[in-house]
Amino acid sequence: MGYAILAFDGDDEAALSRRMTARDRHLDVITSWAADGRLALGVPLFTAAGRPAGSLMVLDVPDQAGLDAYLAAEPFNHEGVWQRVATYPFRIAPLPYRPLPQPGAPTASAPTHTVILALDGRDADAELRRLAVRGAHMERVRPAAEDGTLALGGAILDWPDGRMIGSIAVIARPDEASARAWMADDPYVTGGVWQEITLYPTRFAPLPYRPLPGAA
């Protein structure tokens, strides 16, 4: 198990300035964490207009202490860049992902991917709906990982019982329309599993990432 962090910048006029002031120190921290395997993926979130809105950080750490250590080290967290931080126990699905961008790879000037935050229903039948179509969902996402459409995906977990209560995925679709078109046929959509879906445009920064679970 690990953790996913969804963190959001402020909406005030100084928000972008705060981010840029802390950016180099932020990159130093996430480069170190990626190199030693504790950061599985870190990407910025953008608004539809292309303004930086926050970050998704996926940590491969065994416990709350690892999460706390990252948040203590992260300049975006303690220098006021992130104004709202949500953390989720998270398990990356082991799939044949393509390698993430490594140092030396170019950084795109515009969003290339979309982050999907999808929460299951909270009713008594929510877990049954997920389990009923989980096999079909996994059959769909496996080839998507192989061809690079799915860069990373996994389950948000309830704590402490480990029940799956949502999903986070990063897909190679640059905008909301194309992301929703790709999602439309997913069994978690057609089967009514995902009840609350939020999308964020993103792009990758090349970092010394370790292979994701299941990657070749």
Coordinates of C-alpha atoms in Angstrom, one line a residue:
M1 CA 0.0 0.0 0.0
G2 CA 1.0 3.6 -0.5
Y3 CA -0.7 7.0 -0.5
A4 CA -2.0 9.5 -3.1
I5 CA -1.9 13.2 -2.3
L6 CA -4.1 15.6 -4.2
A7 CA -3.0 19.1 -3.2
F8 CA -4.5 22.4 -4.5
D9 CA -2.9 25.8 -4.8
G10 CA -4.7 28.9 -3.7
D11 CA -7.0 31.0 -6.0
D12 CA -5.5 34.3 -5.1
E13 CA -3.3 36.5 -7.3
A14 CA -0.1 35.4 -5.5
A15 CA -0.7 31.7 -6.0
L16 CA 1.4 31.3 -9.1
S17 CA 4.2 33.4 -7.6
R18 CA 4.3 31.2 -4.5
R19 CA 4.6 28.1 -6.7
M20 CA 7.4 29.5 -8.9
T21 CA 9.3 30.7 -5.8
A22 CA 9.3 27.2 -4.3
R23 CA 9.5 25.2 -7.5
D24 CA 13.3 24.5 -7.6
R25 CA 13.2 23.3 -4.0
H26 CA 10.2 21.2 -4.8
L27 CA 12.0 19.6 -7.7
D28 CA 15.0 18.8 -5.6
V29 CA 12.8 16.9 -3.1
I30 CA 10.7 14.9 -5.6
T31 CA 13.9 14.0 -7.6
S32 CA 15.4 12.5 -4.5
W33 CA 12.2 10.7 -3.6
A34 CA 11.7 9.4 -7.1
A35 CA 15.3 8.1 -7.2
D36 CA 15.0 6.1 -4.1
G37 CA 11.6 4.7 -5.1
R38 CA 9.4 6.5 -2.5
L39 CA 7.7 8.7 -5.2
A40 CA 6.0 6.5 -7.8
L41 CA 4.7 9.5 -9.7
G42 CA 4.4 13.3 -9.2
V43 CA 2.6 15.6 -11.7
P44 CA 1.1 19.0 -11.7
L45 CA -2.7 19.7 -12.0
F46 CA -3.9 22.4 -14.4
T47 CA -7.2 24.2 -14.9
A48 CA -8.9 23.9 -18.3
A49 CA -7.4 27.3 -19.1
G50 CA -3.9 25.9 -18.4
R51 CA -3.2 27.6 -15.1
P52 CA -1.4 25.5 -12.4
A53 CA -4.0 24.3 -9.9
G54 CA -2.2 21.8 -7.7
S55 CA -0.4 18.5 -7.7
L56 CA -0.9 14.7 -7.7
M57 CA 1.8 12.9 -5.8
V58 CA 1.7 9.1 -5.5
L59 CA 3.9 7.7 -2.8
D60 CA 5.2 4.2 -2.5
V61 CA 5.7 4.2 1.3
P62 CA 4.6 1.5 3.7
D63 CA 2.8 3.6 6.4
Q64 CA 1.6 6.9 7.7
A65 CA 5.2 7.8 8.8
G66 CA 6.3 7.8 5.1
L67 CA 3.4 10.1 4.2
D68 CA 4.2 12.4 7.1
A69 CA 7.9 12.5 6.1
Y70 CA 7.1 13.5 2.6
L71 CA 4.7 16.3 3.6
A72 CA 7.3 17.6 6.1
A73 CA 10.0 17.7 3.3
E74 CA 7.8 19.1 0.6
P75 CA 8.3 22.9 0.1
F76 CA 4.9 23.2 -1.7
N77 CA 3.3 22.0 1.6
H78 CA 5.1 24.0 4.2
E79 CA 5.7 27.2 2.1
G80 CA 2.1 27.9 1.4
V81 CA 1.8 26.8 -2.2
W82 CA -0.7 24.1 -1.4
Q83 CA -3.7 25.6 0.4
R84 CA -5.7 22.3 0.6
V85 CA -4.3 18.8 0.8
A86 CA -6.2 15.6 0.6
T87 CA -4.5 12.2 1.3
Y88 CA -5.7 8.8 0.4
P89 CA -4.5 5.3 1.1
F90 CA -3.8 4.0 -2.4
R91 CA -2.7 0.8 -4.1
I92 CA -1.2 1.0 -7.6
A93 CA -2.7 -1.8 -9.8
P94 CA 0.2 -4.1 -11.0
L95 CA -0.1 -3.7 -14.8
P96 CA 2.3 -3.7 -17.8
Y97 CA 2.9 0.0 -17.7
R98 CA 5.3 1.8 -20.1
P99 CA 8.3 3.5 -18.5
L100 CA 7.7 6.9 -17.0
P101 CA 9.7 9.8 -18.5
Q102 CA 13.3 9.8 -17.3
P103 CA 15.8 12.6 -16.9
G104 CA 16.8 14.0 -20.3
A105 CA 13.3 13.4 -21.8
P106 CA 11.6 16.6 -23.0
T107 CA 8.9 18.3 -21.0
A108 CA 5.7 19.0 -22.9
S109 CA 4.6 22.7 -23.0
A110 CA 0.9 21.8 -22.7
P111 CA -1.1 19.1 -21.0
T112 CA -0.7 15.6 -22.5
H113 CA -2.6 13.5 -20.0
T114 CA -5.6 13.7 -17.6
V115 CA -5.8 12.7 -14.0
I116 CA -9.0 11.0 -13.1
L117 CA -10.2 11.1 -9.5
A118 CA -13.2 8.8 -9.3
L119 CA -15.1 8.0 -6.0
D120 CA -17.5 5.2 -5.6
G121 CA -21.0 5.6 -4.2
R122 CA -21.4 5.6 -0.4
D123 CA -24.5 3.4 -0.4
A124 CA -24.7 -0.2 0.9
D125 CA -24.4 -1.7 -2.5
A126 CA -21.3 0.3 -3.6
E127 CA -18.7 -2.4 -2.9
L128 CA -20.9 -5.1 -4.6
R129 CA -21.1 -3.0 -7.8
R130 CA -17.4 -2.6 -7.9
L131 CA -16.7 -6.3 -7.3
A132 CA -19.3 -7.3 -9.9
V133 CA -17.4 -5.6 -12.7
R134 CA -13.9 -5.5 -11.4
G135 CA -12.7 -8.4 -13.6
A136 CA -14.1 -6.7 -16.8
H137 CA -12.5 -3.4 -15.7
M138 CA -9.1 -5.0 -15.3
E139 CA -9.4 -6.7 -18.7
R140 CA -9.9 -3.3 -20.2
V141 CA -7.1 -1.5 -18.5
R142 CA -4.4 -4.1 -19.0
P143 CA -4.1 -3.4 -22.8
A144 CA -4.4 0.3 -22.0
A145 CA -1.3 0.1 -19.8
E146 CA 0.5 -1.9 -22.5
D147 CA -0.1 0.7 -25.2
G148 CA 0.6 3.7 -23.0
T149 CA -2.9 5.0 -22.7
L150 CA -3.0 4.2 -19.0
A151 CA 0.2 5.7 -17.4
L152 CA -0.8 4.7 -13.9
G153 CA -4.0 3.5 -12.2
G154 CA -5.0 2.1 -8.8
A155 CA -7.6 2.0 -6.0
I156 CA -8.3 4.4 -3.2
L157 CA -8.7 2.4 -0.1
D158 CA -10.8 2.8 3.0
W159 CA -8.7 2.7 6.2
P160 CA -8.2 0.6 8.2
D161 CA -10.1 -2.2 6.5
G162 CA -8.6 -1.8 3.0
R163 CA -11.9 -1.7 1.2
M164 CA -11.8 -0.2 -2.3
I165 CA -13.8 3.1 -2.4
G166 CA -12.5 4.8 -5.5
S167 CA -9.9 5.1 -8.2
I168 CA -7.1 7.4 -9.4
A169 CA -5.8 7.0 -13.0
V170 CA -3.6 9.0 -15.3
I171 CA -4.5 8.5 -18.9
A172 CA -2.9 9.8 -22.2
R173 CA -5.8 12.1 -23.1
P174 CA -5.0 15.9 -23.1
D175 CA -8.4 17.3 -22.3
E176 CA -11.7 16.6 -20.6
A177 CA -13.6 15.7 -23.8
S178 CA -11.2 13.0 -24.9
A179 CA -10.8 11.7 -21.4
R180 CA -14.5 11.3 -20.9
A181 CA -14.8 9.6 -24.3
W182 CA -12.2 7.1 -23.2
M183 CA -13.9 6.5 -19.9
A184 CA -17.4 6.1 -21.3
D185 CA -17.0 2.4 -22.0
D186 CA -15.2 1.4 -18.8
P187 CA -17.2 -1.1 -16.7
Y188 CA -16.7 1.2 -13.7
V189 CA -18.7 3.8 -15.6
T190 CA -21.3 1.7 -17.3
G191 CA -21.7 -0.4 -14.1
G192 CA -22.4 2.7 -11.9
V193 CA -19.3 2.1 -9.7
W194 CA -17.8 5.6 -10.1
Q195 CA -20.3 8.1 -8.8
E196 CA -18.2 11.3 -8.5
I197 CA -15.6 11.9 -11.2
T198 CA -13.3 14.9 -11.4
L199 CA -10.7 15.4 -14.1
Y200 CA -7.5 17.5 -14.2
P201 CA -5.2 18.1 -17.2
T202 CA -1.6 17.3 -16.5
R203 CA 1.8 16.7 -18.0
F204 CA 4.9 14.8 -16.9
A205 CA 8.2 16.1 -15.7
P206 CA 11.1 13.7 -16.4
L207 CA 12.4 12.2 -13.1
P208 CA 14.4 9.2 -12.1
Y209 CA 11.4 7.1 -11.5
R210 CA 11.6 3.4 -10.6
P211 CA 9.4 1.0 -12.7
L212 CA 5.8 0.9 -11.5
P213 CA 4.3 -2.4 -10.1
G214 CA 3.8 -4.8 -13.0
A215 CA 5.9 -2.8 -15.5
A216 CA 8.4 -4.6 -17.6

